[in-house]
Every structure is written in structure tokens, then in C-alpha cells.
Short mmCIF file of C-alpha atoms and ligand atoms in Angstrom, two decimals:
data_model
loop_
_atom_site.label_atom_id
_atom_site.label_comp_id
_atom_site.label_asym_id
_atom_site.label_seq_id
_atom_site.Cartn_x
_atom_site.Cartn_y
_atom_site.Cartn_z
CA MET A 1161 -30.22 82.96 -96.18
CA ARG A 1162 -28.85 82.20 -99.58
CA LEU A 1163 -25.87 79.91 -99.25
CA THR A 1164 -23.81 78.79 -102.15
CA GLN A 1165 -21.70 75.93 -103.29
CA SER A 1166 -18.28 77.01 -102.16
CA SER A 1167 -16.06 73.93 -102.57
CA ILE A 1168 -12.64 74.79 -103.96
CA GLU A 1169 -13.37 72.66 -107.04
CA GLY A 1170 -16.69 74.42 -107.61
CA LEU A 1171 -15.17 77.88 -107.25
CA SER A 1172 -12.25 76.93 -109.51
CA ALA A 1173 -14.62 75.70 -112.21
CA VAL A 1174 -16.47 79.04 -112.13
CA PHE A 1175 -13.12 80.83 -112.24
CA VAL A 1176 -12.04 78.92 -115.39
CA GLU A 1177 -15.34 79.80 -117.05
CA ARG A 1178 -15.00 83.51 -116.19
CA PHE A 1179 -11.31 84.14 -116.57
CA GLY A 1180 -10.19 81.44 -119.01
CA GLY A 1181 -7.61 79.57 -116.93
CA PRO A 1182 -7.28 78.14 -113.43
CA PRO A 1183 -6.88 80.18 -110.23
CA THR A 1184 -3.45 79.97 -108.62
CA HIS A 1185 -4.29 80.66 -104.94
CA LEU A 1186 -6.88 80.17 -102.24
CA ALA A 1187 -7.57 82.51 -99.30
CA ARG A 1188 -10.03 81.29 -96.69
CA ALA A 1189 -11.42 83.00 -93.59
CA PRO A 1190 -13.88 81.54 -91.07
CA GLY A 1191 -16.98 83.10 -89.54
CA ARG A 1192 -17.29 83.08 -85.77
CA VAL A 1193 -19.70 82.61 -82.94
CA ASN A 1194 -19.24 84.81 -79.91
CA LEU A 1195 -19.82 82.94 -76.64
CA LEU A 1196 -19.64 85.88 -74.22
CA GLY A 1197 -18.66 89.55 -74.40
CA GLU A 1198 -21.10 91.31 -76.72
CA HIS A 1199 -20.62 94.97 -77.59
CA THR A 1200 -17.53 95.09 -75.41
CA ASP A 1201 -14.82 94.98 -78.11
CA TYR A 1202 -15.22 98.57 -79.30
CA ASN A 1203 -14.98 99.61 -75.67
CA ASP A 1204 -11.59 97.83 -75.56
CA LEU A 1205 -12.98 95.18 -73.20
CA ALA A 1206 -12.63 91.42 -73.51
CA VAL A 1207 -14.61 89.01 -75.70
CA LEU A 1208 -14.78 85.21 -75.89
CA PRO A 1209 -15.51 83.96 -79.43
CA MET A 1210 -14.53 80.88 -81.42
CA ALA A 1211 -14.13 80.43 -85.17
CA LEU A 1212 -16.66 78.30 -87.05
CA GLN A 1213 -16.26 75.49 -89.57
CA ARG A 1214 -18.09 77.77 -92.03
CA GLU A 1215 -15.94 80.11 -94.05
CA ALA A 1216 -15.52 82.46 -97.01
CA ARG A 1217 -13.29 81.03 -99.75
CA LEU A 1218 -11.66 83.12 -102.41
CA VAL A 1219 -9.84 81.50 -105.32
CA PHE A 1220 -7.74 84.04 -107.18
CA ARG A 1221 -4.97 84.74 -109.67
CA PRO A 1222 -2.76 87.82 -109.30
CA ARG A 1223 -2.88 90.39 -112.10
CA ASN A 1224 -0.08 92.53 -113.39
CA ASP A 1225 -2.06 95.72 -112.95
CA GLY A 1226 -4.01 97.36 -110.14
CA MET A 1227 -7.47 95.99 -110.99
CA VAL A 1228 -9.55 93.80 -108.68
CA VAL A 1229 -12.18 91.82 -110.57
CA LEU A 1230 -14.28 89.68 -108.26
CA HIS A 1231 -17.28 87.45 -108.90
CA ASP A 1232 -19.41 86.16 -106.03
CA VAL A 1233 -21.07 82.81 -106.75
CA ASP A 1234 -24.05 83.94 -104.67
CA PRO A 1235 -26.36 85.65 -107.20
CA GLU A 1236 -27.55 88.00 -104.45
CA PHE A 1237 -24.24 89.85 -104.75
CA ASP A 1238 -23.15 91.76 -107.87
CA ASP A 1239 -19.68 91.45 -109.37
CA VAL A 1240 -17.13 93.99 -108.15
CA GLU A 1241 -14.50 95.70 -110.26
CA PHE A 1242 -12.28 98.60 -109.25
CA GLU A 1243 -8.73 99.89 -109.38
CA ILE A 1244 -6.59 99.81 -106.25
CA LEU A 1245 -5.91 103.35 -105.04
CA PRO A 1246 -5.20 104.87 -101.63
CA GLY A 1247 -8.71 106.40 -101.56
CA ILE A 1248 -11.14 104.15 -103.44
CA PRO A 1249 -14.59 105.78 -103.56
CA PRO A 1250 -17.14 103.58 -101.74
CA GLY A 1251 -20.14 102.12 -103.53
CA LYS A 1252 -23.61 103.10 -102.32
CA ASP A 1253 -24.70 102.34 -98.75
CA GLY A 1254 -25.20 98.61 -98.20
CA ASP A 1255 -23.21 97.61 -101.32
CA TRP A 1256 -21.34 94.39 -100.42
CA GLY A 1257 -18.50 95.49 -102.73
CA ASN A 1258 -17.50 97.91 -99.98
CA TYR A 1259 -16.25 94.90 -98.00
CA VAL A 1260 -13.84 94.32 -100.89
CA ARG A 1261 -12.90 97.97 -101.56
CA GLY A 1262 -12.27 98.66 -97.84
CA PRO A 1263 -9.22 96.41 -97.37
CA ALA A 1264 -7.83 97.36 -100.80
CA SER A 1265 -8.13 101.06 -100.03
CA LEU A 1266 -6.47 100.78 -96.61
CA LEU A 1267 -3.65 98.47 -97.77
CA ALA A 1268 -2.95 100.93 -100.61
CA ARG A 1269 -2.68 103.77 -98.09
CA ARG A 1270 -0.54 101.88 -95.59
CA PHE A 1271 1.67 99.77 -97.84
CA ALA A 1272 1.33 101.33 -101.28
CA ILE A 1273 0.11 98.03 -102.72
CA TRP A 1274 -0.56 98.20 -106.46
CA ARG A 1275 -1.25 94.67 -107.70
CA GLY A 1276 -4.78 93.30 -107.94
CA PHE A 1277 -6.37 89.95 -108.79
CA ASP A 1278 -9.08 88.13 -110.65
CA GLY A 1279 -11.13 86.15 -108.17
CA VAL A 1280 -14.21 84.08 -107.41
CA ILE A 1281 -15.59 84.03 -103.89
CA GLY A 1282 -18.15 81.83 -102.12
CA SER A 1283 -19.18 81.34 -98.53
CA ASP A 1284 -21.27 78.96 -96.47
CA ILE A 1285 -21.62 81.40 -93.55
CA PRO A 1286 -25.26 82.51 -93.24
CA VAL A 1287 -25.42 86.14 -94.37
CA ALA A 1288 -26.44 88.93 -91.96
CA ALA A 1289 -26.96 86.38 -89.19
CA GLY A 1290 -24.47 87.60 -86.56
CA LEU A 1291 -21.82 85.06 -87.60
CA SER A 1292 -19.40 87.52 -89.24
CA SER A 1293 -19.99 86.63 -92.87
CA SER A 1294 -18.90 90.12 -93.95
CA THR A 1295 -15.73 90.09 -91.89
CA ALA A 1296 -14.82 86.75 -93.47
CA VAL A 1297 -14.98 88.48 -96.88
CA VAL A 1298 -12.86 91.42 -95.66
CA THR A 1299 -10.32 88.99 -94.18
CA ALA A 1300 -10.06 86.73 -97.24
CA VAL A 1301 -9.67 89.74 -99.57
CA GLY A 1302 -7.17 91.43 -97.24
CA LEU A 1303 -5.08 88.26 -97.00
CA ALA A 1304 -5.13 87.76 -100.77
CA LEU A 1305 -3.97 91.33 -101.42
CA ALA A 1306 -1.29 91.14 -98.71
CA HIS A 1307 0.01 87.89 -100.17
CA ILE A 1308 0.14 89.16 -103.74
CA ASN A 1309 1.86 92.41 -102.70
CA GLU A 1310 4.22 90.81 -100.16
CA VAL A 1311 2.83 92.73 -97.20
CA PRO A 1312 3.97 91.08 -93.94
CA VAL A 1313 1.09 89.58 -91.97
CA GLU A 1314 1.16 89.16 -88.20
CA ALA A 1315 -2.25 87.82 -87.15
CA ARG A 1316 -3.19 90.27 -84.39
CA SER A 1317 -1.93 93.50 -85.92
CA PHE A 1318 -3.28 92.50 -89.33
CA ALA A 1319 -6.65 91.91 -87.65
CA GLU A 1320 -6.59 95.48 -86.31
CA LEU A 1321 -5.86 96.74 -89.79
CA LEU A 1322 -8.76 94.70 -91.18
CA ALA A 1323 -11.09 96.10 -88.51
CA GLU A 1324 -10.16 99.59 -89.62
CA ALA A 1325 -10.63 98.53 -93.24
CA GLU A 1326 -14.17 97.35 -92.49
CA ARG A 1327 -15.10 100.74 -91.01
CA TYR A 1328 -14.96 101.90 -94.65
CA THR A 1329 -18.50 100.50 -94.86
CA GLY A 1330 -19.66 103.07 -92.30
CA THR A 1331 -20.18 100.67 -89.36
CA GLN A 1332 -17.87 101.66 -86.53
CA GLY A 1333 -17.18 98.03 -85.52
CA GLY A 1334 -14.57 96.62 -83.18
CA ALA A 1335 -11.80 94.11 -83.89
CA MET A 1336 -13.25 90.93 -82.36
CA ASP A 1337 -14.40 89.34 -85.61
CA HIS A 1338 -11.16 89.95 -87.51
CA THR A 1339 -8.98 88.83 -84.60
CA ILE A 1340 -10.73 85.49 -84.16
CA SER A 1341 -11.01 84.94 -87.93
CA MET A 1342 -7.25 85.51 -88.29
CA GLY A 1343 -5.95 83.84 -85.15
CA ALA A 1344 -8.32 81.04 -84.06
CA ARG A 1345 -7.14 77.55 -83.13
CA ALA A 1346 -9.12 74.40 -83.85
CA GLY A 1347 -10.85 73.02 -80.77
CA CYS A 1348 -10.47 76.28 -78.87
CA ALA A 1349 -12.32 79.46 -77.99
CA ALA A 1350 -10.17 82.54 -77.35
CA LYS A 1351 -10.33 85.31 -74.83
CA ILE A 1352 -9.33 88.40 -76.75
CA THR A 1353 -8.25 91.61 -75.08
CA PHE A 1354 -7.35 94.80 -76.94
CA LYS A 1355 -4.79 97.59 -76.57
CA PRO A 1356 -2.50 95.75 -77.12
CA PRO A 1357 -4.34 92.92 -78.89
CA ARG A 1358 -3.88 89.62 -77.09
CA MET A 1359 -5.41 86.16 -77.50
CA ARG A 1360 -5.59 83.40 -74.92
CA HIS A 1361 -6.75 80.12 -76.43
CA VAL A 1362 -8.79 77.80 -74.25
CA GLN A 1363 -9.79 74.28 -75.20
CA VAL A 1364 -13.57 73.83 -75.45
CA PRO A 1365 -14.53 70.83 -73.26
CA ALA A 1366 -15.16 67.73 -75.41
CA ASP A 1367 -18.62 67.32 -73.94
CA TRP A 1368 -19.82 70.86 -74.77
CA CYS A 1369 -22.03 71.49 -77.77
CA PHE A 1370 -22.75 74.99 -78.97
CA VAL A 1371 -25.99 75.03 -80.95
CA ILE A 1372 -26.37 77.83 -83.51
CA ALA A 1373 -29.98 78.69 -84.30
CA ASP A 1374 -30.80 81.34 -86.88
CA THR A 1375 -34.03 83.23 -86.24
CA GLY A 1376 -34.35 83.91 -89.97
CA ARG A 1377 -34.58 87.64 -89.39
CA ARG A 1378 -31.61 89.32 -90.99
CA ALA A 1379 -29.41 91.75 -89.10
CA GLU A 1380 -27.88 93.85 -91.87
CA LYS A 1381 -24.72 95.33 -90.43
CA SER A 1382 -24.41 97.62 -93.43
CA GLY A 1383 -28.14 98.40 -93.49
CA ALA A 1384 -30.69 99.29 -90.82
CA ALA A 1385 -28.65 97.79 -87.96
CA LYS A 1386 -25.77 100.15 -88.75
CA ASN A 1387 -27.41 103.17 -87.17
CA VAL A 1388 -28.31 101.37 -83.98
CA TYR A 1389 -24.80 99.94 -83.78
CA ASN A 1390 -23.10 103.31 -84.27
CA THR A 1391 -25.50 104.96 -81.82
CA ARG A 1392 -24.67 102.35 -79.16
CA ARG A 1393 -20.99 102.99 -79.66
CA ALA A 1394 -21.45 106.74 -79.26
CA GLU A 1395 -23.61 106.20 -76.16
CA CYS A 1396 -20.87 104.09 -74.56
CA GLU A 1397 -18.36 106.88 -75.19
CA GLU A 1398 -20.67 109.49 -73.76
CA ALA A 1399 -21.43 107.40 -70.67
CA PHE A 1400 -17.72 106.83 -70.18
CA SER A 1401 -16.88 110.53 -70.23
CA PHE A 1402 -19.62 111.42 -67.70
CA VAL A 1403 -18.49 108.69 -65.31
CA VAL A 1404 -14.82 109.63 -65.64
CA GLU A 1405 -15.65 113.27 -65.01
CA GLU A 1406 -17.40 112.27 -61.79
CA VAL A 1407 -14.72 109.86 -60.50
CA VAL A 1408 -12.06 112.50 -61.09
CA ARG A 1409 -14.17 115.28 -59.58
CA SER A 1410 -14.84 113.21 -56.47
CA ASP A 1411 -11.16 112.25 -56.11
CA ARG A 1412 -11.78 108.52 -56.46
CA THR A 1413 -8.75 108.12 -58.64
CA ARG A 1414 -5.56 110.08 -59.20
CA MET A 1415 -4.91 108.79 -62.69
CA ILE A 1416 -7.39 110.00 -65.28
CA PRO A 1417 -8.80 106.86 -66.96
CA THR A 1418 -8.52 107.10 -70.74
CA ASP A 1419 -10.57 104.04 -71.66
CA TYR A 1420 -12.90 101.43 -70.14
CA PRO A 1421 -10.08 99.02 -69.15
CA SER A 1422 -8.18 101.72 -67.24
CA LEU A 1423 -11.42 102.89 -65.60
CA LEU A 1424 -12.16 99.33 -64.42
CA ARG A 1425 -8.60 98.90 -63.20
CA ALA A 1426 -8.87 102.09 -61.16
CA ILE A 1427 -12.31 101.38 -59.68
CA PRO A 1428 -13.91 97.93 -59.47
CA ALA A 1429 -17.23 97.49 -61.27
CA GLY A 1430 -19.12 97.12 -57.98
CA ASP A 1431 -18.03 100.61 -56.87
CA LEU A 1432 -18.45 102.12 -60.30
CA LEU A 1433 -22.12 101.26 -60.84
CA PRO A 1434 -23.41 103.42 -57.94
CA VAL A 1435 -21.43 106.35 -59.39
CA ALA A 1436 -22.95 105.71 -62.80
CA GLU A 1437 -26.43 105.56 -61.26
CA ASP A 1438 -25.87 109.03 -59.84
CA VAL A 1439 -24.58 110.76 -62.93
CA LEU A 1440 -26.10 109.03 -65.97
CA ARG A 1441 -29.58 109.42 -67.37
CA SER A 1442 -31.53 106.24 -67.97
CA ASN A 1443 -30.44 105.16 -71.47
CA LEU A 1444 -26.74 105.91 -70.86
CA LEU A 1445 -26.88 104.14 -67.51
CA ARG A 1446 -28.28 101.01 -69.18
CA ARG A 1447 -25.58 100.95 -71.87
CA PHE A 1448 -22.87 101.51 -69.28
CA ARG A 1449 -24.25 98.78 -67.00
CA HIS A 1450 -24.34 96.30 -69.87
CA VAL A 1451 -20.75 96.97 -70.90
CA VAL A 1452 -19.33 96.78 -67.38
CA THR A 1453 -21.26 93.67 -66.33
CA GLU A 1454 -20.62 91.93 -69.66
CA ALA A 1455 -16.86 92.44 -69.28
CA ALA A 1456 -17.07 90.80 -65.84
CA ARG A 1457 -18.96 87.87 -67.39
CA VAL A 1458 -16.12 87.29 -69.85
CA ASP A 1459 -13.57 87.19 -67.03
CA GLU A 1460 -15.68 84.73 -65.10
CA GLY A 1461 -16.60 82.77 -68.22
CA ILE A 1462 -13.03 81.96 -69.17
CA ASP A 1463 -12.45 80.35 -65.76
CA LEU A 1464 -15.67 78.34 -66.06
CA LEU A 1465 -14.66 77.22 -69.55
CA ARG A 1466 -11.33 76.01 -68.18
CA ALA A 1467 -13.14 74.23 -65.36
CA ALA A 1468 -15.70 72.77 -67.82
CA ASP A 1469 -18.48 74.10 -65.58
CA THR A 1470 -21.36 73.84 -68.04
CA LEU A 1471 -24.13 75.00 -65.75
CA ARG A 1472 -22.46 78.14 -64.50
CA PHE A 1473 -21.21 79.07 -67.96
CA GLY A 1474 -24.80 78.67 -69.15
CA THR A 1475 -26.00 80.97 -66.38
CA LEU A 1476 -23.59 83.63 -67.63
CA MET A 1477 -24.95 83.25 -71.16
CA ASP A 1478 -28.49 83.76 -69.86
CA ALA A 1479 -27.41 86.85 -67.93
CA SER A 1480 -25.67 88.19 -71.02
CA HIS A 1481 -28.85 87.80 -73.05
CA GLY A 1482 -30.93 89.50 -70.36
CA SER A 1483 -28.55 92.43 -70.33
CA LEU A 1484 -28.49 92.70 -74.14
CA ARG A 1485 -32.28 92.62 -74.16
CA SER A 1486 -33.09 94.97 -71.29
CA ASP A 1487 -30.09 97.29 -71.05
CA TYR A 1488 -28.56 97.30 -74.51
CA LEU A 1489 -31.88 96.94 -76.36
CA VAL A 1490 -30.50 94.85 -79.23
CA SER A 1491 -32.68 91.75 -78.96
CA THR A 1492 -35.83 91.00 -80.98
CA PRO A 1493 -38.97 88.97 -80.16
CA GLU A 1494 -37.62 86.13 -82.35
CA LEU A 1495 -34.26 86.07 -80.56
CA ASP A 1496 -36.03 86.04 -77.18
CA GLU A 1497 -38.29 83.23 -78.34
CA VAL A 1498 -35.42 81.06 -79.61
CA VAL A 1499 -33.50 81.65 -76.38
CA ALA A 1500 -36.55 80.59 -74.33
CA ILE A 1501 -37.18 77.46 -76.44
CA ALA A 1502 -33.53 76.40 -76.16
CA ARG A 1503 -33.57 76.91 -72.40
CA GLU A 1504 -36.82 75.00 -71.93
CA GLY A 1505 -35.51 72.29 -74.24
CA GLY A 1506 -32.66 71.65 -71.79
CA ALA A 1507 -29.83 74.05 -72.77
CA ALA A 1508 -27.58 75.18 -69.91
CA GLY A 1509 -27.83 78.72 -71.28
CA ALA A 1510 -28.58 80.67 -74.44
CA ARG A 1511 -28.08 84.15 -75.80
CA LEU A 1512 -28.12 86.18 -78.95
CA THR A 1513 -24.72 86.25 -80.64
CA GLY A 1514 -23.13 89.05 -82.66
CA ALA A 1515 -24.50 92.56 -82.79
CA GLY A 1516 -28.16 91.47 -82.34
CA LEU A 1517 -31.30 93.01 -83.91
CA GLY A 1518 -31.80 89.71 -85.73
CA GLY A 1519 -29.55 86.81 -86.65
CA CYS A 1520 -28.60 83.87 -84.47
CA VAL A 1521 -28.80 82.51 -80.96
CA VAL A 1522 -26.04 80.38 -79.47
CA ALA A 1523 -27.09 77.80 -76.87
CA LEU A 1524 -24.89 75.60 -74.72
CA ALA A 1525 -25.82 71.95 -74.23
CA ASP A 1526 -23.90 68.81 -73.42
CA ARG A 1527 -23.95 65.54 -75.34
CA SER A 1528 -26.80 64.14 -73.29
CA THR A 1529 -29.12 67.14 -73.81
CA VAL A 1530 -28.19 68.44 -77.25
CA ASP A 1531 -30.70 66.30 -79.18
CA LEU A 1532 -33.51 67.50 -76.96
CA VAL A 1533 -32.52 71.12 -77.54
CA LEU A 1534 -32.39 70.59 -81.32
CA GLU A 1535 -35.77 68.81 -81.32
CA ALA A 1536 -37.37 71.57 -79.28
CA LEU A 1537 -36.09 74.22 -81.70
CA VAL A 1538 -37.33 72.31 -84.74
CA SER A 1539 -40.78 71.56 -83.38
CA GLU A 1540 -41.43 74.88 -81.64
CA TYR A 1541 -39.68 77.42 -83.87
CA TYR A 1542 -38.82 76.13 -87.35
CA GLU A 1543 -41.83 73.89 -88.01
CA PRO A 1544 -44.54 76.37 -87.02
CA ARG A 1545 -42.89 78.98 -89.27
CA ARG A 1546 -42.31 76.47 -92.07
CA LEU A 1547 -38.63 77.33 -92.14
CA TYR A 1548 -37.66 73.91 -93.53
CA ASP A 1549 -35.68 75.23 -96.45
CA ARG A 1550 -31.99 74.43 -95.83
CA LEU A 1551 -32.61 73.72 -92.17
CA ASP A 1552 -28.99 72.53 -91.81
CA ASP A 1553 -27.88 76.10 -92.50
CA ARG A 1554 -30.25 77.55 -89.93
CA LEU A 1555 -29.62 75.07 -87.16
CA PHE A 1556 -26.24 73.44 -86.65
CA LEU A 1557 -23.55 72.68 -84.10
CA ALA A 1558 -20.50 74.93 -84.01
CA VAL A 1559 -17.13 73.24 -84.52
CA ALA A 1560 -14.28 75.37 -83.16
CA SER A 1561 -11.99 75.78 -86.16
CA ASP A 1562 -8.65 77.18 -87.30
CA GLY A 1563 -8.14 80.78 -88.36
CA ALA A 1564 -7.68 82.15 -91.87
CA SER A 1565 -4.97 81.11 -94.32
CA VAL A 1566 -3.74 81.70 -97.84
CA ARG A 1567 -1.97 79.15 -100.01
CA GLU A 1568 -1.10 78.21 -103.54
CA LEU A 1569 -3.40 75.81 -105.32
C1 GLA B 1016 -20.36 93.04 -84.62
C2 GLA B 1016 -19.05 93.80 -84.70
C3 GLA B 1016 -18.11 93.37 -83.59
C4 GLA B 1016 -18.80 93.41 -82.22
C5 GLA B 1016 -20.16 92.72 -82.27
C6 GLA B 1016 -20.94 92.90 -81.00
O1 GLA B 1016 -20.14 91.69 -84.89
O2 GLA B 1016 -18.42 93.58 -85.93
O3 GLA B 1016 -16.96 94.18 -83.61
O4 GLA B 1016 -18.91 94.72 -81.75
O5 GLA B 1016 -20.96 93.19 -83.33
O6 GLA B 1016 -20.29 92.30 -79.94
#
């Protein structure tokens, strides 16, 4: 949890020191909190995130050659320097510079970009906490390079490109994080569907408070969590092909479903689960059940959000956490404990957010209960563990914010 001073003035001062002159541009990209729809995006099923007030900020100055020279004000991360080429060799596993090389490499392949930049980057998104700090870096760098090289940017298709760029790091992630970081609207959450990418913005009720509580256990998407993540993705694909084989064999559908959305259009979830129970062994059945029930929770959740039905939305969040814990096996004892404390403290619902295996919980409260929830978390989780250091970065309220942008300074 090392967060850095990332005001534009602060970053610009560091830039002047390093590069001997002021930066000319700023690219910014927010982190996100996902409210419902976990591990559904890479199965092409819906998600319901919102962008946060916390963001990555990159001040930069275009160069007249193909070098990217980037300094991160967080001392945890080394400086990055490379030449833009269509196939930039990745740094070693877990190297954060791969989040910078990835978008450069892909933009060079797709658009033959050649011009790099000098830059200084900072972020106030907690790192490896399930709030998309790495995607914010990918997005800010991608936007900066697109701007400098006059690559046209349409939010949703650019988000897909960024998702592909991030797979350079070896994690076979979906496009949720990039899509919300690019296309979010202040005050709103968005239901995102894929193939083709589509966003429906829904106002978050004024009375709703989403509490973010970091367990303090890191979930390194480029480290240990990567294998679990990629394994889950492969398990979902395997489960899908067994179920499709069976529904086709038993003549339940004439069209052969090619992905989860077409499977669920052909056969409703309620009819599909008994088929899955027949043909899948235990671990695949659990993954399949999570994905299918979680997609249904997103569909229901968007209606409840529109209706400002706090209690029922909270119930969906609880069910989502239960499914992530028992069927998807991506919770941890700390995440379960924070969820339980938030619930007992008066939250309408709570769940892990992001990929899991560490990181944050998101809890829903309203204005009359939010202080009780915060107090419960402080006295029962943070105080006993002596996690007082920068408590405002571990425990805060999410403010639904605008998507990424790039501008001249
Ligand atoms: C990570 C990935 C996303 C998504 C979530 C889990 O954040 O980057 O694409 O799969 O995990 O919902």
C-alpha cells in the first residue's frame, strides 16, 4: 500500500527535475470498483462497475524519436525505458514496466506508431488491491501514445485494444477494467456487455454509499494470483465446451452456441444448471455455476439500482460473495472477515471486488448506516491489526467518477 503524491503540480515538478523543462500534456485514467459481475467479463457476460475518484496521472512531453522514458514517483517501481517496436520484449515476470510496454507494443503493431515520450507517472489507487491500479497505468500510457501519434480513439473499441495490450503481462484478463476506465460517467455505474462492447450508464442513487475496505493482503495480478486467474479462465472454457456438447447431443438447441451469451440465450440458466450437474465434474460445475448465476445477478442488479432498492441490491452482493467464496474459490479469510464485519455493522450487502485472492471488499450502506459500518470496520478489523498507517487509503467511500482523458497542460 504505498501511495504517492500525484497532484499535477507535484508530478510536473518531478518532471522538470528529471527532464529539464515542463511537461506539455496530462493523461489520466481512473481505477474502478466492481459492484456486481465478477469473473464474468472474460466469459463475455455482463459486469456492473463504476469508476473511482482515484486515478493514475501521467504528465508527459512527446519526443521526436521512438523512446519511452518513464519515471514512477512511487519508489516501489523502477524507471522504464524502451524503444517502441511492434514486438517489444517483455521484462521479467511481475515487472510493472510490462504495463507500459504492452500498450506501446500493440499500438506499434496495429497503427505503426513510432513517437515516444518522456513522462512521470503517479497514482493514488491502492496497488494490487482489486481496484484496477494496473489497468489505469495501461490506459493512461495507451491514451498518451495514441494522442502523440494521432491514433483515433473511440472509448469502447480502444478499451478492447487496451485489454489485449494488458494480456502482454501474461494475465488473460477481460475488458471490464479498461472499458469503465475509458468510458465512465460521473455519478453513474455502468452495465457493460461485450461482443459488441456496450455500456449502459445508470445513476447511483444519491443515498447510496459504497464503502471500500482494503484487507491489506495484496492480490498481485502479475504475480501469484496470475496462475489462479488464468486457470479459472481455462476452467470456464472447458466447462462451456462440455455443456455445449451435451445440449447439442440432447437436441436442446438447433444453433450451436459459440459463447456463454449465446448459450444463455438458447437455454435459460434454470434449465442449464441441471444439465451442467449431469456432465461436469465438481470443480468445473462450481465454476460454471458461479458464472451463470453471477450473470443473472448483474441483470437483476441493474434493475434494483434503477429502482434504488438498497436491500435487495445488498442481498445480491452477499450472494455474489458467497458464490465467489464457495464456487469460484477466490476469497480469503481476510476478505470473508471484512465482509462479515461490514454486514454486522449494518451494510445492506458486501462482497469482494476485483479478481479476489486479496485486495478489497465493497459494501453498500445508506447515509444513515454508513458511519456505523465504517466504525465497525475500524474497531474490529483495522485497530486489532494496527493497520492505522494511511487509513484513509485503506477505508474510503467510492465516488462514481468520469472516465479517462488526455489534454494539454
Ligand atoms: C480482474 C480482471 C478483469 C475481471 C476481474 C474479475 O480485474 O482484470 O478483467 O476479470 O478481475 O471480475
